[in-house]
Structures are given as C-alpha cells and as structure tokens.
Amino acid sequence: MSALIWCPFPDSVRAESAIGTLLDERLVACGNILPGMTSLYVWQGERHRDSEVGVLLKTDATLLEAAITRLSTIHPYETPAILGWRCDAAAPATAAWLGALAG
C-alpha cells in the first residue's frame, strides 16, 4: 500500500534539503516541492500570514510512521505541520515503485 505525506516549509532550499535526507535514508521515493503558497493560520492564539512552499512526499505505507518521525526531527520549524495518510488506490506501477522502498 502506498502513502503520502504533506508538509509546508519556509522555502524551497530547506524543503529540498529535507527531501534529500529522506531519499538518502530510503524513507521516501519522491518529494514534490510546490512553490508560491500563502499560508494563513492561527498559532499560539495569534493569526499569521506567511509565504511557504508545500511538499508532497510519496512512500510505502509500511514506512509512513518512520518517515513522519524523521521529518519532524529534520524540519526547520519547531512544531511542523506534518500530515500523512495511506492511499487506498494507486496505479500498479506506482505501488510497485513505492513498495520497493520497503524491500
């Protein structure tokens, strides 16, 4: 089964660094950086507006928890917003590609 992880980053340089670490450690097979995102949010009781980039990571479901845990330790934010979910459908070739991560 495949899985996805979504996480915002302050910029593409730090996003690329984190993706590189996860790729090197074989916790993800791919990371997409989506540029030019404006984030409006409430944090510690105050409203904020920041420019960020979004990152979508693709992995095998058996690695989802490990990838999320590792991402939380290398992320530049003190408390990053990291969301992961298992995919209930994937193209056979995609599922095989991601499944190869888990061996």
CSV table of N, CA and C in Angstrom, one decimal:
chain,number,residue,atom,x,y,z
A,1,MET,N,0.9,-1.2,0.0
A,1,MET,CA,0.0,0.0,0.0
A,1,MET,C,0.9,1.2,0.0
A,2,SER,N,0.5,2.2,-0.7
A,2,SER,CA,1.2,3.5,-0.8
A,2,SER,C,0.8,4.5,0.3
A,3,ALA,N,1.6,5.5,0.5
A,3,ALA,CA,1.2,6.6,1.4
A,3,ALA,C,1.8,7.9,1.0
A,4,LEU,N,1.2,9.0,1.4
A,4,LEU,CA,1.6,10.3,1.1
A,4,LEU,C,1.8,11.1,2.4
A,5,ILE,N,2.7,12.1,2.3
A,5,ILE,CA,2.9,13.0,3.4
A,5,ILE,C,2.9,14.4,2.9
A,6,TRP,N,2.2,15.3,3.6
A,6,TRP,CA,2.1,16.7,3.2
A,6,TRP,C,2.7,17.5,4.3
A,7,CYS,N,3.5,18.5,3.9
A,7,CYS,CA,4.2,19.3,4.9
A,7,CYS,C,4.6,20.7,4.3
A,8,PRO,N,4.3,21.8,4.9
A,8,PRO,CA,4.8,23.1,4.5
A,8,PRO,C,6.2,23.4,5.0
A,9,PHE,N,7.0,24.1,4.2
A,9,PHE,CA,8.4,24.5,4.6
A,9,PHE,C,8.5,26.0,4.3
A,10,PRO,N,9.4,26.7,5.0
A,10,PRO,CA,9.6,28.1,4.8
A,10,PRO,C,10.2,28.5,3.5
A,11,ASP,N,10.9,27.6,2.8
A,11,ASP,CA,11.5,27.9,1.5
A,11,ASP,C,11.9,26.6,0.8
A,12,SER,N,12.2,26.7,-0.5
A,12,SER,CA,12.5,25.5,-1.3
A,12,SER,C,13.9,25.0,-0.9
A,13,VAL,N,14.8,25.8,-0.5
A,13,VAL,CA,16.1,25.3,-0.1
A,13,VAL,C,16.0,24.3,1.0
A,14,ARG,N,15.3,24.7,2.1
A,14,ARG,CA,15.2,23.8,3.2
A,14,ARG,C,14.3,22.6,2.9
A,15,ALA,N,13.3,22.8,2.1
A,15,ALA,CA,12.5,21.7,1.7
A,15,ALA,C,13.3,20.7,0.9
A,16,GLU,N,14.1,21.1,0.0
A,16,GLU,CA,15.0,20.2,-0.8
A,16,GLU,C,16.0,19.5,0.1
A,17,SER,N,16.5,20.1,1.1
A,17,SER,CA,17.4,19.5,2.0
A,17,SER,C,16.7,18.4,2.7
A,18,ALA,N,15.5,18.6,3.2
A,18,ALA,CA,14.8,17.6,4.0
A,18,ALA,C,14.4,16.4,3.1
A,19,ILE,N,14.0,16.7,1.8
A,19,ILE,CA,13.7,15.7,0.9
A,19,ILE,C,14.9,14.8,0.6
A,20,GLY,N,16.0,15.5,0.4
A,20,GLY,CA,17.3,14.8,0.2
A,20,GLY,C,17.6,13.8,1.3
A,21,THR,N,17.5,14.2,2.5
A,21,THR,CA,17.7,13.3,3.7
A,21,THR,C,16.8,12.1,3.6
A,22,LEU,N,15.5,12.4,3.4
A,22,LEU,CA,14.6,11.3,3.4
A,22,LEU,C,14.8,10.3,2.2
A,23,LEU,N,15.2,10.8,1.1
A,23,LEU,CA,15.6,10.0,0.0
A,23,LEU,C,16.8,9.2,0.3
A,24,ASP,N,17.9,9.8,0.8
A,24,ASP,CA,19.1,9.1,1.2
A,24,ASP,C,18.9,8.0,2.2
A,25,GLU,N,17.9,8.2,3.1
A,25,GLU,CA,17.6,7.2,4.1
A,25,GLU,C,16.6,6.2,3.7
A,26,ARG,N,16.2,6.3,2.4
A,26,ARG,CA,15.2,5.4,1.8
A,26,ARG,C,13.8,5.4,2.6
A,27,LEU,N,13.4,6.5,3.1
A,27,LEU,CA,12.1,6.6,3.8
A,27,LEU,C,11.1,7.1,2.8
A,28,VAL,N,11.4,7.7,1.7
A,28,VAL,CA,10.5,8.2,0.7
A,28,VAL,C,11.2,7.9,-0.7
A,29,ALA,N,10.3,7.8,-1.7
A,29,ALA,CA,10.8,7.5,-3.1
A,29,ALA,C,10.8,8.8,-3.9
A,30,CYS,N,10.0,9.8,-3.4
A,30,CYS,CA,9.9,11.1,-4.2
A,30,CYS,C,9.4,12.2,-3.3
A,31,GLY,N,9.8,13.4,-3.6
A,31,GLY,CA,9.3,14.6,-2.9
A,31,GLY,C,9.0,15.6,-4.0
A,32,ASN,N,7.8,16.2,-4.0
A,32,ASN,CA,7.5,17.3,-4.9
A,32,ASN,C,7.4,18.6,-4.1
A,33,ILE,N,8.1,19.6,-4.6
A,33,ILE,CA,8.0,21.0,-4.0
A,33,ILE,C,7.1,21.8,-4.8
A,34,LEU,N,6.0,22.3,-4.1
A,34,LEU,CA,5.0,23.2,-4.7
A,34,LEU,C,5.3,24.6,-4.3
A,35,PRO,N,5.7,25.4,-5.2
A,35,PRO,CA,6.1,26.8,-4.8
A,35,PRO,C,5.0,27.8,-4.7
A,36,GLY,N,5.3,28.9,-4.1
A,36,GLY,CA,4.4,30.1,-4.1
A,36,GLY,C,3.1,29.9,-3.3
A,37,MET,N,3.2,29.4,-2.1
A,37,MET,CA,2.0,29.2,-1.3
A,37,MET,C,1.9,30.2,-0.2
A,38,THR,N,0.7,30.8,0.0
A,38,THR,CA,0.5,31.7,1.1
A,38,THR,C,-0.3,31.0,2.2
A,39,SER,N,0.2,31.0,3.4
A,39,SER,CA,-0.4,30.3,4.5
A,39,SER,C,-1.0,31.3,5.5
A,40,LEU,N,-2.2,31.1,5.7
A,40,LEU,CA,-2.9,31.9,6.8
A,40,LEU,C,-3.3,30.9,7.9
A,41,TYR,N,-2.9,31.2,9.1
A,41,TYR,CA,-3.2,30.3,10.2
A,41,TYR,C,-3.2,31.0,11.5
A,42,VAL,N,-3.7,30.2,12.5
A,42,VAL,CA,-3.6,30.7,13.9
A,42,VAL,C,-2.6,29.8,14.6
A,43,TRP,N,-1.7,30.4,15.3
A,43,TRP,CA,-0.6,29.7,16.0
A,43,TRP,C,-0.5,30.4,17.4
A,44,GLN,N,-0.6,29.7,18.4
A,44,GLN,CA,-0.5,30.1,19.8
A,44,GLN,C,-1.4,31.4,20.0
A,45,GLY,N,-2.6,31.3,19.5
A,45,GLY,CA,-3.6,32.3,19.8
A,45,GLY,C,-3.5,33.5,18.9
A,46,GLU,N,-2.5,33.6,18.0
A,46,GLU,CA,-2.3,34.7,17.1
A,46,GLU,C,-2.5,34.3,15.6
A,47,ARG,N,-3.1,35.2,14.9
A,47,ARG,CA,-3.2,35.0,13.4
A,47,ARG,C,-1.9,35.4,12.7
A,48,HIS,N,-1.5,34.5,11.7
A,48,HIS,CA,-0.3,34.8,10.9
A,48,HIS,C,-0.6,34.6,9.5
A,49,ARG,N,0.3,35.2,8.7
A,49,ARG,CA,0.3,35.1,7.2
A,49,ARG,C,1.8,35.0,6.8
A,50,ASP,N,2.1,33.9,6.1
A,50,ASP,CA,3.5,33.6,5.7
A,50,ASP,C,3.5,33.0,4.3
A,51,SER,N,4.6,33.3,3.6
A,51,SER,CA,4.9,32.6,2.3
A,51,SER,C,5.7,31.3,2.6
A,52,GLU,N,5.2,30.2,2.0
A,52,GLU,CA,5.8,28.9,2.3
A,52,GLU,C,5.8,28.2,0.9
A,53,VAL,N,6.5,27.0,1.0
A,53,VAL,CA,6.3,26.1,-0.1
A,53,VAL,C,5.7,24.8,0.4
A,54,GLY,N,5.0,24.1,-0.4
A,54,GLY,CA,4.4,22.8,0.1
A,54,GLY,C,5.2,21.7,-0.4
A,55,VAL,N,5.3,20.6,0.4
A,55,VAL,CA,6.0,19.4,0.0
A,55,VAL,C,5.0,18.2,0.1
A,56,LEU,N,5.0,17.5,-1.0
A,56,LEU,CA,4.2,16.2,-1.0
A,56,LEU,C,5.2,15.1,-1.2
A,57,LEU,N,5.2,14.2,-0.3
A,57,LEU,CA,6.2,13.0,-0.3
A,57,LEU,C,5.4,11.8,-0.6
A,58,LYS,N,6.1,10.9,-1.3
A,58,LYS,CA,5.5,9.6,-1.7
A,58,LYS,C,6.3,8.5,-1.1
A,59,THR,N,5.6,7.5,-0.4
A,59,THR,CA,6.4,6.4,0.2
A,59,THR,C,5.5,5.2,0.3
A,60,ASP,N,6.0,4.1,0.8
A,60,ASP,CA,5.3,2.9,1.1
A,60,ASP,C,4.6,3.0,2.5
A,61,ALA,N,3.4,2.5,2.6
A,61,ALA,CA,2.7,2.7,3.9
A,61,ALA,C,3.4,2.1,5.1
A,62,THR,N,4.2,1.1,4.8
A,62,THR,CA,5.0,0.5,6.0
A,62,THR,C,6.0,1.4,6.5
A,63,LEU,N,6.4,2.4,5.7
A,63,LEU,CA,7.4,3.4,6.1
A,63,LEU,C,6.8,4.7,6.6
A,64,LEU,N,5.5,4.9,6.5
A,64,LEU,CA,4.9,6.1,6.8
A,64,LEU,C,5.2,6.7,8.2
A,65,GLU,N,5.1,5.9,9.2
A,65,GLU,CA,5.4,6.4,10.6
A,65,GLU,C,6.8,6.8,10.7
A,66,ALA,N,7.7,6.0,10.2
A,66,ALA,CA,9.2,6.3,10.3
A,66,ALA,C,9.5,7.6,9.5
A,67,ALA,N,8.9,7.8,8.4
A,67,ALA,CA,9.2,9.0,7.6
A,67,ALA,C,8.7,10.2,8.3
A,68,ILE,N,7.5,10.1,8.9
A,68,ILE,CA,6.9,11.3,9.6
A,68,ILE,C,7.8,11.6,10.8
A,69,THR,N,8.2,10.6,11.5
A,69,THR,CA,9.1,10.8,12.7
A,69,THR,C,10.4,11.5,12.3
A,70,ARG,N,11.0,11.0,11.3
A,70,ARG,CA,12.3,11.5,10.8
A,70,ARG,C,12.1,12.9,10.3
A,71,LEU,N,11.0,13.2,9.5
A,71,LEU,CA,10.8,14.5,9.0
A,71,LEU,C,10.6,15.5,10.2
A,72,SER,N,10.0,15.1,11.2
A,72,SER,CA,9.7,16.0,12.3
A,72,SER,C,11.1,16.4,13.0
A,73,THR,N,12.1,15.5,12.9
A,73,THR,CA,13.4,15.8,13.6
A,73,THR,C,14.3,16.7,12.7
A,74,ILE,N,14.1,16.7,11.4
A,74,ILE,CA,14.9,17.5,10.5
A,74,ILE,C,14.3,18.7,10.0
A,75,HIS,N,13.0,18.9,10.3
A,75,HIS,CA,12.3,20.1,9.8
A,75,HIS,C,12.7,21.3,10.5
A,76,PRO,N,12.8,22.5,9.8
A,76,PRO,CA,13.3,23.7,10.4
A,76,PRO,C,12.4,24.3,11.4
A,77,TYR,N,11.1,24.0,11.3
A,77,TYR,CA,10.1,24.6,12.2
A,77,TYR,C,10.2,23.8,13.6
A,78,GLU,N,9.9,24.6,14.7
A,78,GLU,CA,9.9,23.9,16.0
A,78,GLU,C,8.8,22.9,16.1
A,79,THR,N,7.6,23.3,15.5
A,79,THR,CA,6.5,22.4,15.5
A,79,THR,C,5.9,22.3,14.1
A,80,PRO,N,6.4,21.5,13.2
A,80,PRO,CA,6.0,21.5,11.9
A,80,PRO,C,4.6,20.8,11.7
A,81,ALA,N,3.8,21.3,10.8
A,81,ALA,CA,2.5,20.6,10.5
A,81,ALA,C,2.9,19.5,9.5
A,82,ILE,N,2.8,18.3,9.9
A,82,ILE,CA,3.1,17.1,9.1
A,82,ILE,C,1.9,16.2,9.1
A,83,LEU,N,1.3,15.9,7.9
A,83,LEU,CA,0.1,15.0,7.8
A,83,LEU,C,0.5,13.9,6.9
A,84,GLY,N,0.1,12.7,7.3
A,84,GLY,CA,0.4,11.5,6.5
A,84,GLY,C,-0.9,10.7,6.4
A,85,TRP,N,-1.0,10.0,5.2
A,85,TRP,CA,-2.2,9.1,5.1
A,85,TRP,C,-1.9,8.0,4.1
A,86,ARG,N,-2.5,6.9,4.3
A,86,ARG,CA,-2.4,5.7,3.5
A,86,ARG,C,-3.3,5.9,2.3
A,87,CYS,N,-2.9,5.5,1.1
A,87,CYS,CA,-3.7,5.7,-0.1
A,87,CYS,C,-4.4,4.4,-0.3
A,88,ASP,N,-5.7,4.5,-0.6
A,88,ASP,CA,-6.5,3.3,-0.8
A,88,ASP,C,-6.5,2.8,-2.3
A,89,ALA,N,-5.8,3.6,-3.2
A,89,ALA,CA,-5.6,3.2,-4.6
A,89,ALA,C,-4.4,3.8,-5.2
A,90,ALA,N,-3.7,3.1,-6.0
A,90,ALA,CA,-2.6,3.5,-6.8
A,90,ALA,C,-2.4,2.7,-8.0
A,91,ALA,N,-1.8,3.3,-9.1
A,91,ALA,CA,-1.6,2.6,-10.3
A,91,ALA,C,-0.6,1.5,-9.9
A,92,PRO,N,-0.7,0.3,-10.5
A,92,PRO,CA,0.1,-0.8,-10.2
A,92,PRO,C,1.6,-0.5,-10.3
A,93,ALA,N,2.1,0.2,-11.3
A,93,ALA,CA,3.5,0.6,-11.4
A,93,ALA,C,3.9,1.5,-10.3
A,94,THR,N,3.1,2.4,-9.9
A,94,THR,CA,3.4,3.3,-8.8
A,94,THR,C,3.5,2.6,-7.5
A,95,ALA,N,2.5,1.7,-7.2
A,95,ALA,CA,2.5,0.9,-6.0
A,95,ALA,C,3.8,0.0,-5.9
A,96,ALA,N,4.2,-0.6,-7.1
A,96,ALA,CA,5.4,-1.4,-7.1
A,96,ALA,C,6.7,-0.5,-6.8
A,97,TRP,N,6.7,0.7,-7.4
A,97,TRP,CA,7.9,1.6,-7.2
A,97,TRP,C,8.0,1.9,-5.7
A,98,LEU,N,6.9,2.3,-5.1
A,98,LEU,CA,6.9,2.7,-3.7
A,98,LEU,C,7.1,1.5,-2.8
A,99,GLY,N,6.6,0.4,-3.1
A,99,GLY,CA,6.7,-0.9,-2.4
A,99,GLY,C,8.2,-1.3,-2.4
A,100,ALA,N,8.9,-1.0,-3.4
A,100,ALA,CA,10.3,-1.4,-3.4
A,100,ALA,C,11.2,-0.8,-2.3
A,101,LEU,N,10.7,0.4,-1.8
A,101,LEU,CA,11.4,1.0,-0.7
A,101,LEU,C,11.5,0.1,0.5
A,102,ALA,N,10.4,-0.6,0.8
A,102,ALA,CA,10.3,-1.4,2.0
A,102,ALA,C,11.0,-2.8,1.8
A,103,GLY,N,11.4,-3.1,0.6
A,103,GLY,CA,12.1,-4.3,0.3
A,103,GLY,C,11.3,-5.4,0.1
